[in-house]
Amino acid sequence: MSGKAALRALPSVDRVLSLAGAAITRFGRAEVTEAVRAALAGLRRDPPAPDVPDAAAVLALAEARLAVRDRSNLRPLFNLTGTVLHTNLGRALLAEAAIEAAVAAMRDAVALEFDLGTGRRGERDDHLRGLLRELTGAEDATVVNNNAAAVLITLNTLGAGRGALVSRGELIEIGGAFRMPDIMARAGVRLVEVGTTNRTHARDYEDALSPEIGLILKVHPSNYRIEGFTKAVAGAELAGIARAAGVPMLNDLGSGTLVDLSRLGLAKEPTVREAVAEGADIVTFSGDKLLGGPQAGFIVGRRDLIAAINRNPMKRALRLDKIRLAALAATLKLYRDPDRLIERLPTLRFLARPLAEIEALAQRLFPVLSGLLPPGFTAEPCSCRSQIGSGALPAETIPSAGLRLAAPDGVGLDRLAAALRDLPRPVIGYLRDGALVLDLRTLEDEPGFLASLAAMPTDALA
């Protein structure tokens, strides 16, 4: 058939739409009509040969176009990067109890700011206040949408228009090039640096105190380490200096933890309870890192200071919705049962996962994966090291196991990584020493992983 004849033989838009009932139900008539017209336009630009697509074939092209357009980039994936709390992949996975609580809050009306006992207006912070006091030992607590916001509103409340003392060794930069000096400037606080990058003494703080100083800020260096000839002032000593000077002391723990991580064989990190007990007036920390909940910034400490923070007009702009409050409350309640915490909280379960279990998983998976790869590509078990991620214990890695995928050439490796990213449930690994490594520490859905791999087109690596 000639090109012109093929074009005349293409079905009309109306003919294709007459078969599109299911697609119209899913996507809507306007979207399906536009996709059908786009599919026909493509066929006219590149006339098919030798057979002319019928209406069903054109509809299939349109539905494929719509499916790609409708597919969310937030769809689930397999995080096999070796970074348990990967910022770019959503950080902590929520516990089932938190997921159930969030779904329940989404489905129905809830007493978000309503006191069921009195029938009067309530406070949304009340859903977490008691739990946070119980778990941290603080007098009071409040919560905002992330830890950067927690630091911002606390600095603005306690030190706006005045200076804040900070060690030069603690002027951190967190992900996305957000720097502590910039947050302080936005809070209206004047940065007063004390000490040096590697050594700061108590006298450095004491010598810098003046009536113009509104607070002392201590920042836990959770995303870096300075080693060698170093000195830092401990939280308890710094709290004493602040108390003697009559100014509040804010201890920003960053990715704070409510449990002693040494129980998991990891390096010791200061817990929130310890920071409160040391005498910090305010302690701030994250909800979606080591705590294992949704994104949030917790502020705990002195009752009068928490009350002042809650009166700050910023609080309304930074507050949480019912969904995250419900998930946070469910997550915090898990900490009341430390004996079952590791098995119920994914973050801690991943960090505590035995090496032998991960190695056995690698041994089971590599023959299957080897059979899916074309000639020249290889898969074999390998040892690797996982990290916590999101700035927590940056120098600490955990022995792990995974799969090492090699290609005949560098281009082939790029195609392999792209093919894994293009799966219905993408698989994300990392490059190391000329190979693609899939760290299996966080892989629990073995059947789902295999099903996703089986969907890889046989010609994807051609």
CSV table of C-alpha atoms in Angstrom, one decimal:
chain,number,residue,atom,x,y,z
A,1,MET,CA,0.0,0.0,0.0
A,2,SER,CA,1.3,3.4,-0.9
A,3,GLY,CA,1.9,6.1,1.7
A,4,LYS,CA,-1.1,8.1,0.6
A,5,ALA,CA,-3.3,5.0,0.6
A,6,ALA,CA,-2.1,4.1,4.1
A,7,LEU,CA,-3.0,7.6,5.4
A,8,ARG,CA,-6.5,7.3,3.9
A,9,ALA,CA,-6.9,3.9,5.6
A,10,LEU,CA,-6.2,5.2,9.1
A,11,PRO,CA,-9.3,5.0,11.3
A,12,SER,CA,-11.0,8.2,12.3
A,13,VAL,CA,-10.9,9.7,15.8
A,14,ASP,CA,-14.6,8.8,16.3
A,15,ARG,CA,-14.0,5.2,15.3
A,16,VAL,CA,-11.2,4.8,17.8
A,17,LEU,CA,-13.2,6.5,20.5
A,18,SER,CA,-16.0,4.1,20.0
A,19,LEU,CA,-13.7,1.4,21.4
A,20,ALA,CA,-12.3,3.5,24.2
A,21,GLY,CA,-14.9,3.1,26.9
A,22,ALA,CA,-12.5,1.7,29.5
A,23,ALA,CA,-9.9,4.3,28.7
A,24,ILE,CA,-12.4,7.1,29.0
A,25,THR,CA,-13.5,5.8,32.4
A,26,ARG,CA,-10.0,5.9,33.6
A,27,PHE,CA,-8.6,9.0,32.0
A,28,GLY,CA,-11.6,11.1,30.9
A,29,ARG,CA,-12.9,11.8,27.4
A,30,ALA,CA,-10.9,14.9,26.8
A,31,GLU,CA,-7.6,13.3,27.6
A,32,VAL,CA,-8.3,10.2,25.6
A,33,THR,CA,-9.4,12.2,22.6
A,34,GLU,CA,-6.2,14.3,22.7
A,35,ALA,CA,-4.1,11.1,23.0
A,36,VAL,CA,-5.9,9.5,20.0
A,37,ARG,CA,-5.3,12.6,17.9
A,38,ALA,CA,-1.6,12.6,18.9
A,39,ALA,CA,-1.3,8.9,18.0
A,40,LEU,CA,-2.9,9.4,14.6
A,41,ALA,CA,-0.7,12.5,14.0
A,42,GLY,CA,2.4,10.4,14.7
A,43,LEU,CA,1.3,7.7,12.2
A,44,ARG,CA,0.7,10.4,9.6
A,45,ARG,CA,4.2,11.8,10.0
A,46,ASP,CA,5.7,8.3,9.8
A,47,PRO,CA,3.2,6.2,7.7
A,48,PRO,CA,3.2,2.6,8.8
A,49,ALA,CA,4.2,-0.2,6.5
A,50,PRO,CA,3.2,-2.7,5.3
A,51,ASP,CA,0.1,-3.0,7.5
A,52,VAL,CA,-2.1,-0.1,8.5
A,53,PRO,CA,-3.0,0.0,12.2
A,54,ASP,CA,-6.7,-0.5,12.8
A,55,ALA,CA,-8.8,1.3,15.4
A,56,ALA,CA,-7.8,-1.1,18.2
A,57,ALA,CA,-4.1,-0.6,17.5
A,58,VAL,CA,-4.4,3.2,17.5
A,59,LEU,CA,-6.2,3.0,20.8
A,60,ALA,CA,-3.4,0.9,22.2
A,61,LEU,CA,-0.9,3.6,21.2
A,62,ALA,CA,-3.0,6.3,22.8
A,63,GLU,CA,-3.4,4.3,26.0
A,64,ALA,CA,0.3,3.7,26.2
A,65,ARG,CA,0.9,7.4,25.8
A,66,LEU,CA,-1.7,8.1,28.6
A,67,ALA,CA,-0.2,5.5,30.9
A,68,VAL,CA,3.2,7.1,30.6
A,69,ARG,CA,1.8,10.6,31.2
A,70,ASP,CA,-0.3,9.4,34.2
A,71,ARG,CA,2.6,7.5,35.8
A,72,SER,CA,3.8,9.2,39.0
A,73,ASN,CA,7.5,9.8,39.6
A,74,LEU,CA,6.6,9.2,43.3
A,75,ARG,CA,5.8,5.6,42.6
A,76,PRO,CA,7.5,3.0,44.9
A,77,LEU,CA,11.0,1.8,44.1
A,78,PHE,CA,13.7,-0.4,45.5
A,79,ASN,CA,16.3,1.6,47.4
A,80,LEU,CA,19.4,-0.6,47.0
A,81,THR,CA,21.9,2.3,47.2
A,82,GLY,CA,23.3,1.2,50.5
A,83,THR,CA,22.0,4.4,52.1
A,84,VAL,CA,19.2,3.5,54.5
A,85,LEU,CA,17.9,7.1,55.0
A,86,HIS,CA,18.4,8.4,51.5
A,87,THR,CA,17.2,12.0,51.3
A,88,ASN,CA,16.6,11.9,47.6
A,89,LEU,CA,14.5,8.7,48.0
A,90,GLY,CA,12.3,9.9,50.8
A,91,ARG,CA,14.3,9.0,53.9
A,92,ALA,CA,12.6,6.9,56.6
A,93,LEU,CA,10.0,4.2,55.7
A,94,LEU,CA,7.1,4.5,58.0
A,95,ALA,CA,6.0,1.7,60.4
A,96,GLU,CA,2.8,0.0,59.6
A,97,ALA,CA,1.1,1.5,62.7
A,98,ALA,CA,2.0,5.0,61.3
A,99,ILE,CA,0.7,4.2,57.9
A,100,GLU,CA,-2.6,2.9,59.3
A,101,ALA,CA,-3.0,6.0,61.5
A,102,ALA,CA,-2.3,8.3,58.5
A,103,VAL,CA,-4.8,6.5,56.3
A,104,ALA,CA,-7.5,6.7,59.1
A,105,ALA,CA,-6.8,10.5,59.4
A,106,MET,CA,-7.2,10.9,55.6
A,107,ARG,CA,-10.4,9.0,55.4
A,108,ASP,CA,-12.5,10.7,58.1
A,109,ALA,CA,-12.9,13.9,60.1
A,110,VAL,CA,-10.7,13.9,63.3
A,111,ALA,CA,-10.5,15.9,66.4
A,112,LEU,CA,-7.5,17.9,65.2
A,113,GLU,CA,-8.1,21.1,67.2
A,114,PHE,CA,-11.2,20.0,69.1
A,115,ASP,CA,-11.3,18.8,72.7
A,116,LEU,CA,-13.6,15.9,72.9
A,117,GLY,CA,-13.8,16.1,76.7
A,118,THR,CA,-14.9,19.7,76.9
A,119,GLY,CA,-16.5,20.2,73.5
A,120,ARG,CA,-14.3,23.3,73.0
A,121,ARG,CA,-11.5,24.2,70.7
A,122,GLY,CA,-8.3,22.3,71.4
A,123,GLU,CA,-4.6,22.5,70.4
A,124,ARG,CA,-3.1,20.3,67.6
A,125,ASP,CA,0.2,20.1,69.6
A,126,ASP,CA,-1.7,18.2,72.3
A,127,HIS,CA,-1.6,15.0,70.1
A,128,LEU,CA,2.2,14.9,70.6
A,129,ARG,CA,3.0,16.9,73.6
A,130,GLY,CA,2.5,14.2,76.2
A,131,LEU,CA,4.3,11.6,74.2
A,132,LEU,CA,7.3,13.9,73.6
A,133,ARG,CA,7.5,14.8,77.3
A,134,GLU,CA,7.3,11.2,78.3
A,135,LEU,CA,10.0,10.1,75.8
A,136,THR,CA,12.5,13.0,76.3
A,137,GLY,CA,12.0,14.1,79.9
A,138,ALA,CA,11.4,17.7,78.7
A,139,GLU,CA,8.9,20.1,80.4
A,140,ASP,CA,7.0,20.8,77.1
A,141,ALA,CA,7.2,20.2,73.4
A,142,THR,CA,5.9,21.5,70.1
A,143,VAL,CA,6.4,20.4,66.4
A,144,VAL,CA,6.8,22.1,63.0
A,145,ASN,CA,7.3,20.8,59.5
A,146,ASN,CA,11.0,20.0,59.6
A,147,ASN,CA,14.1,20.5,61.7
A,148,ALA,CA,15.4,23.5,59.8
A,149,ALA,CA,12.0,25.1,60.6
A,150,ALA,CA,12.4,24.1,64.2
A,151,VAL,CA,15.8,25.9,64.4
A,152,LEU,CA,14.5,28.9,62.4
A,153,ILE,CA,11.4,29.6,64.7
A,154,THR,CA,13.4,29.0,67.9
A,155,LEU,CA,16.2,31.4,66.9
A,156,ASN,CA,13.6,34.0,65.8
A,157,THR,CA,11.7,33.6,69.0
A,158,LEU,CA,14.6,33.7,71.4
A,159,GLY,CA,17.2,35.9,69.7
A,160,ALA,CA,15.6,38.1,67.0
A,161,GLY,CA,17.6,41.4,66.9
A,162,ARG,CA,20.3,40.0,69.1
A,163,GLY,CA,23.4,37.9,68.8
A,164,ALA,CA,23.8,34.1,69.0
A,165,LEU,CA,27.1,32.5,70.0
A,166,VAL,CA,28.1,29.5,67.8
A,167,SER,CA,31.4,27.6,67.6
A,168,ARG,CA,33.1,28.0,64.2
A,169,GLY,CA,33.3,24.2,64.1
A,170,GLU,CA,29.5,23.9,64.2
A,171,LEU,CA,28.6,26.3,61.3
A,172,ILE,CA,27.2,23.4,59.3
A,173,GLU,CA,25.8,23.2,55.8
A,174,ILE,CA,23.0,20.6,55.3
A,175,GLY,CA,21.6,19.2,52.1
A,176,GLY,CA,20.7,21.5,49.3
A,177,ALA,CA,23.3,24.1,50.3
A,178,PHE,CA,21.3,25.3,53.3
A,179,ARG,CA,23.8,26.8,55.7
A,180,MET,CA,23.3,27.5,59.4
A,181,PRO,CA,24.5,31.2,59.0
A,182,ASP,CA,21.8,31.7,56.3
A,183,ILE,CA,19.1,30.2,58.6
A,184,MET,CA,20.3,32.5,61.4
A,185,ALA,CA,20.2,35.5,59.2
A,186,ARG,CA,16.6,34.7,58.1
A,187,ALA,CA,15.7,34.3,61.7
A,188,GLY,CA,16.9,37.9,62.4
A,189,VAL,CA,19.7,36.7,64.6
A,190,ARG,CA,23.2,38.1,64.4
A,191,LEU,CA,25.9,35.4,64.1
A,192,VAL,CA,28.7,35.6,66.6
A,193,GLU,CA,31.4,33.0,65.9
A,194,VAL,CA,33.6,31.8,68.8
A,195,GLY,CA,36.6,29.5,68.8
A,196,THR,CA,38.3,28.0,65.8
A,197,THR,CA,37.2,25.4,63.3
A,198,ASN,CA,38.9,22.5,65.2
A,199,ARG,CA,39.0,23.8,68.8
A,200,THR,CA,36.5,25.8,70.9
A,201,HIS,CA,36.9,26.3,74.6
A,202,ALA,CA,34.5,27.3,77.4
A,203,ARG,CA,36.4,30.6,77.7
A,204,ASP,CA,35.6,31.4,74.1
A,205,TYR,CA,31.9,31.5,74.9
A,206,GLU,CA,32.4,33.3,78.2
A,207,ASP,CA,34.6,36.0,76.6
A,208,ALA,CA,32.0,36.7,73.8
A,209,LEU,CA,29.1,37.1,76.2
A,210,SER,CA,27.6,40.6,76.4
A,211,PRO,CA,24.2,42.2,76.8
A,212,GLU,CA,23.7,42.0,73.1
A,213,ILE,CA,23.8,38.2,73.1
A,214,GLY,CA,20.3,36.6,73.1
A,215,LEU,CA,21.2,32.9,73.2
A,216,ILE,CA,23.9,30.2,72.8
A,217,LEU,CA,23.5,27.7,70.0
A,218,LYS,CA,25.1,24.3,70.0
A,219,VAL,CA,24.9,22.4,66.7
A,220,HIS,CA,25.6,18.6,66.6
A,221,PRO,CA,27.9,17.9,63.7
A,222,SER,CA,25.8,15.0,62.5
A,223,ASN,CA,26.8,15.2,58.8
A,224,TYR,CA,30.6,15.5,59.2
A,225,ARG,CA,33.5,14.8,61.5
A,226,ILE,CA,36.5,16.9,62.5
A,227,GLU,CA,39.3,14.6,63.8
A,228,GLY,CA,42.7,15.1,65.2
A,229,PHE,CA,43.6,18.1,67.3
A,230,THR,CA,40.1,19.0,68.4
A,231,LYS,CA,38.2,20.4,71.3
A,232,ALA,CA,34.5,21.1,71.8
A,233,VAL,CA,32.5,22.2,74.8
A,234,ALA,CA,30.1,19.5,76.1
A,235,GLY,CA,26.4,20.2,76.3
A,236,ALA,CA,26.3,20.1,80.1
A,237,GLU,CA,29.1,22.6,80.4
A,238,LEU,CA,27.7,24.9,77.8
A,239,ALA,CA,24.3,24.8,79.5
A,240,GLY,CA,26.0,25.9,82.7
A,241,ILE,CA,27.6,28.9,80.9
A,242,ALA,CA,24.3,29.9,79.4
A,243,ARG,CA,22.5,29.6,82.8
A,244,ALA,CA,25.1,31.7,84.5
A,245,ALA,CA,24.8,34.4,81.8
A,246,GLY,CA,21.0,34.3,82.0
A,247,VAL,CA,20.5,33.4,78.3
A,248,PRO,CA,18.9,30.3,76.8
A,249,MET,CA,20.9,27.5,75.3
A,250,LEU,CA,19.6,25.8,72.1
A,251,ASN,CA,21.0,22.3,71.3
A,252,ASP,CA,20.2,21.4,67.7
A,253,LEU,CA,20.7,17.6,67.4
A,254,GLY,CA,19.8,17.4,63.7
A,255,SER,CA,18.9,13.8,63.1
A,256,GLY,CA,18.2,13.2,66.8
A,257,THR,CA,17.5,9.7,68.2
A,258,LEU,CA,15.4,8.5,71.1
A,259,VAL,CA,17.3,5.3,71.6
A,260,ASP,CA,21.0,4.4,72.2
A,261,LEU,CA,22.3,3.4,68.8
A,262,SER,CA,25.1,1.4,70.5
A,263,ARG,CA,22.4,-1.2,71.1
A,264,LEU,CA,22.5,-1.8,67.3
A,265,GLY,CA,26.3,-2.0,67.2
A,266,LEU,CA,26.6,1.5,65.9
A,267,ALA,CA,28.6,4.4,67.3
A,268,LYS,CA,27.1,6.3,70.2
A,269,GLU,CA,25.0,9.3,69.3
A,270,PRO,CA,23.6,11.7,71.9
A,271,THR,CA,19.9,10.9,72.6
A,272,VAL,CA,17.3,13.7,73.0
A,273,ARG,CA,16.8,12.6,76.6
A,274,GLU,CA,20.5,13.0,77.3
A,275,ALA,CA,20.5,16.5,75.7
A,276,VAL,CA,17.6,17.6,77.9
A,277,ALA,CA,19.1,16.1,81.0
A,278,GLU,CA,22.4,18.0,80.3
A,279,GLY,CA,20.4,21.2,80.8
A,280,ALA,CA,19.7,22.5,77.3
A,281,ASP,CA,16.8,24.9,77.5
A,282,ILE,CA,15.6,23.9,74.0
A,283,VAL,CA,16.5,20.8,72.0
A,284,THR,CA,15.6,20.4,68.3
A,285,PHE,CA,15.6,17.3,66.1
A,286,SER,CA,14.1,15.6,63.1
A,287,GLY,CA,11.2,13.2,62.8
A,288,ASP,CA,12.1,11.5,59.5
A,289,LYS,CA,15.7,10.5,60.1
A,290,LEU,CA,16.8,8.3,63.0
A,291,LEU,CA,13.4,8.6,64.7
A,292,GLY,CA,11.9,6.7,61.8
A,293,GLY,CA,8.7,8.8,61.2
A,294,PRO,CA,7.4,11.3,58.7
A,295,GLN,CA,9.1,14.6,58.0
A,296,ALA,CA,8.8,16.9,61.1
A,297,GLY,CA,10.9,19.1,63.4
A,298,PHE,CA,10.5,18.6,67.1
A,299,ILE,CA,11.2,21.3,69.7
A,300,VAL,CA,11.4,20.2,73.3
A,301,GLY,CA,12.5,22.0,76.5
A,302,ARG,CA,11.5,24.7,79.0
A,303,ARG,CA,7.8,25.3,79.3
A,304,ASP,CA,8.0,29.1,79.2
A,305,LEU,CA,10.2,29.0,76.0
A,306,ILE,CA,8.0,26.5,74.2
A,307,ALA,CA,5.0,28.8,75.0
A,308,ALA,CA,6.9,31.7,73.5
A,309,ILE,CA,7.7,29.7,70.4
A,310,ASN,CA,4.0,28.8,70.0
A,311,ARG,CA,3.0,32.4,70.1
A,312,ASN,CA,5.4,33.3,67.3
A,313,PRO,CA,3.3,34.1,64.1
A,314,MET,CA,5.7,31.7,62.2
A,315,LYS,CA,4.2,28.8,64.0
A,316,ARG,CA,1.0,28.8,61.9
A,317,ALA,CA,3.0,28.9,58.7
A,318,LEU,CA,5.1,25.9,59.8
A,319,ARG,CA,2.5,23.7,61.5
A,320,LEU,CA,1.7,20.1,60.5
A,321,ASP,CA,-1.5,18.7,59.1
A,322,LYS,CA,-3.6,15.9,60.6
A,323,ILE,CA,-2.0,13.2,58.4
A,324,ARG,CA,1.5,13.8,59.7
A,325,LEU,CA,0.4,14.4,63.2
A,326,ALA,CA,-1.4,11.0,63.2
A,327,ALA,CA,1.6,9.2,61.8
A,328,LEU,CA,4.0,10.9,64.2
A,329,ALA,CA,1.8,10.0,67.2
A,330,ALA,CA,1.7,6.3,66.1
A,331,THR,CA,5.5,6.3,65.6
A,332,LEU,CA,6.2,7.8,69.0
A,333,LYS,CA,4.0,5.3,70.7
A,334,LEU,CA,6.2,2.5,69.3
A,335,TYR,CA,9.0,3.8,71.5
A,336,ARG,CA,7.0,2.9,74.6
A,337,ASP,CA,7.7,-0.8,73.9
A,338,PRO,CA,11.5,-1.0,73.4
A,339,ASP,CA,11.5,-4.8,73.3
A,340,ARG,CA,9.6,-4.8,70.0
A,341,LEU,CA,10.8,-1.4,68.6
A,342,ILE,CA,13.4,-2.8,66.2
A,343,GLU,CA,11.0,-5.3,64.6
A,344,ARG,CA,8.3,-2.7,64.2
A,345,LEU,CA,10.2,0.4,63.0
A,346,PRO,CA,11.7,-0.1,59.5
A,347,THR,CA,14.7,2.3,60.1
A,348,LEU,CA,16.0,0.5,63.1
A,349,ARG,CA,15.1,-2.9,61.6
A,350,PHE,CA,17.3,-2.2,58.5
A,351,LEU,CA,20.2,-0.9,60.6
A,352,ALA,CA,20.1,-4.0,62.9
A,353,ARG,CA,19.6,-6.5,60.1
A,354,PRO,CA,22.1,-9.4,60.5
A,355,LEU,CA,24.8,-9.7,57.9
A,356,ALA,CA,24.2,-13.4,57.5
A,357,GLU,CA,20.6,-12.8,56.5
A,358,ILE,CA,21.6,-10.3,53.8
A,359,GLU,CA,24.3,-12.6,52.5
A,360,ALA,CA,21.8,-15.5,52.2
A,361,LEU,CA,19.5,-13.2,50.2
A,362,ALA,CA,22.3,-12.3,47.8
A,363,GLN,CA,23.0,-16.0,47.3
A,364,ARG,CA,19.4,-16.7,46.4
A,365,LEU,CA,19.0,-13.8,44.1
A,366,PHE,CA,22.1,-13.8,42.0
A,367,PRO,CA,21.3,-17.0,39.9
A,368,VAL,CA,17.9,-15.5,39.0
A,369,LEU,CA,19.4,-12.1,38.0
A,370,SER,CA,22.2,-13.8,36.1
A,371,GLY,CA,19.5,-15.6,34.0
A,372,LEU,CA,17.9,-12.3,33.0
A,373,LEU,CA,21.0,-10.6,31.7
A,374,PRO,CA,22.1,-10.9,28.1
A,375,PRO,CA,25.5,-12.5,27.1
A,376,GLY,CA,28.5,-10.5,28.4
A,377,PHE,CA,26.7,-9.1,31.5
A,378,THR,CA,27.4,-10.8,34.8
A,379,ALA,CA,25.9,-10.8,38.3
A,380,GLU,CA,27.6,-12.1,41.4
A,381,PRO,CA,27.3,-11.8,45.2
A,382,CYS,CA,29.6,-9.2,46.7
A,383,SER,CA,30.4,-7.6,50.1
A,384,CYS,CA,29.6,-3.9,50.6
A,385,ARG,CA,29.1,-1.4,53.3
A,386,SER,CA,25.8,0.5,54.1
A,387,GLN,CA,25.5,3.9,55.6
A,388,ILE,CA,22.8,5.5,57.7
A,389,GLY,CA,22.4,8.6,55.5
A,390,SER,CA,20.7,12.0,55.9
A,391,GLY,CA,23.6,13.3,57.9
A,392,ALA,CA,23.5,10.6,60.6
A,393,LEU,CA,26.9,9.1,61.7
A,394,PRO,CA,28.6,10.1,58.4
A,395,ALA,CA,31.8,8.2,59.3
A,396,GLU,CA,30.0,5.1,60.4
A,397,THR,CA,29.3,2.2,57.9
A,398,ILE,CA,27.8,-1.2,58.4
A,399,PRO,CA,29.0,-4.4,56.8
A,400,SER,CA,26.4,-5.5,54.2
A,401,ALA,CA,26.0,-7.8,51.1
A,402,GLY,CA,24.7,-7.3,47.6
A,403,LEU,CA,24.9,-8.1,44.0
A,404,ARG,CA,27.7,-6.8,41.7
A,405,LEU,CA,26.5,-6.3,38.1
A,406,ALA,CA,29.1,-5.9,35.4
A,407,ALA,CA,28.8,-5.0,31.7
A,408,PRO,CA,31.0,-5.7,28.7
A,409,ASP,CA,31.7,-2.0,28.5
A,410,GLY,CA,30.9,1.2,30.3
A,411,VAL,CA,28.1,2.0,27.9
A,412,GLY,CA,26.5,-1.3,28.7
A,413,LEU,CA,26.6,-0.5,32.4
A,414,ASP,CA,24.8,2.8,31.8
A,415,ARG,CA,22.1,1.0,29.8
A,416,LEU,CA,21.7,-1.6,32.6
A,417,ALA,CA,21.2,1.2,35.2
A,418,ALA,CA,18.7,2.9,33.0
A,419,ALA,CA,16.8,-0.3,32.3
A,420,LEU,CA,16.6,-1.0,36.1
A,421,ARG,CA,15.3,2.6,36.6
A,422,ASP,CA,12.7,2.1,33.9
A,423,LEU,CA,11.1,-1.0,35.6
A,424,PRO,CA,7.5,-0.8,36.8
A,425,ARG,CA,9.0,-0.6,40.3
A,426,PRO,CA,12.4,1.0,39.7
A,427,VAL,CA,15.6,-0.5,41.1
A,428,ILE,CA,18.2,2.0,42.2
A,429,GLY,CA,21.8,1.0,43.0
A,430,TYR,CA,25.1,2.7,42.9
A,431,LEU,CA,28.3,2.6,40.8
A,432,ARG,CA,31.5,1.3,42.3
A,433,ASP,CA,34.8,0.2,40.7
A,434,GLY,CA,33.3,-0.2,37.2
A,435,ALA,CA,30.2,-2.1,38.3
A,436,LEU,CA,26.6,-1.5,39.4
A,437,VAL,CA,26.2,-2.6,43.0
A,438,LEU,CA,22.8,-3.4,44.5
A,439,ASP,CA,23.1,-3.3,48.4
A,440,LEU,CA,20.4,-5.6,49.7
A,441,ARG,CA,20.2,-4.4,53.3
A,442,THR,CA,16.9,-2.7,52.8
A,443,LEU,CA,15.3,-5.3,50.5
A,444,GLU,CA,12.5,-7.1,52.3
A,445,ASP,CA,10.0,-7.7,49.4
A,446,GLU,CA,12.0,-10.5,47.6
A,447,PRO,CA,9.0,-11.7,45.5
A,448,GLY,CA,8.2,-8.1,44.4
A,449,PHE,CA,11.8,-7.5,43.5
A,450,LEU,CA,11.9,-10.7,41.4
A,451,ALA,CA,8.6,-9.8,39.7
A,452,SER,CA,9.9,-6.3,38.8
A,453,LEU,CA,13.1,-7.7,37.4
A,454,ALA,CA,11.1,-10.2,35.3
A,455,ALA,CA,9.3,-7.2,33.6
A,456,MET,CA,12.6,-5.9,32.1
A,457,PRO,CA,12.3,-6.2,28.3
A,458,THR,CA,14.7,-8.7,26.8
A,459,ASP,CA,16.0,-6.0,24.3
A,460,ALA,CA,16.5,-3.3,27.0
A,461,LEU,CA,20.2,-3.8,27.0
A,462,ALA,CA,20.7,-4.4,23.3
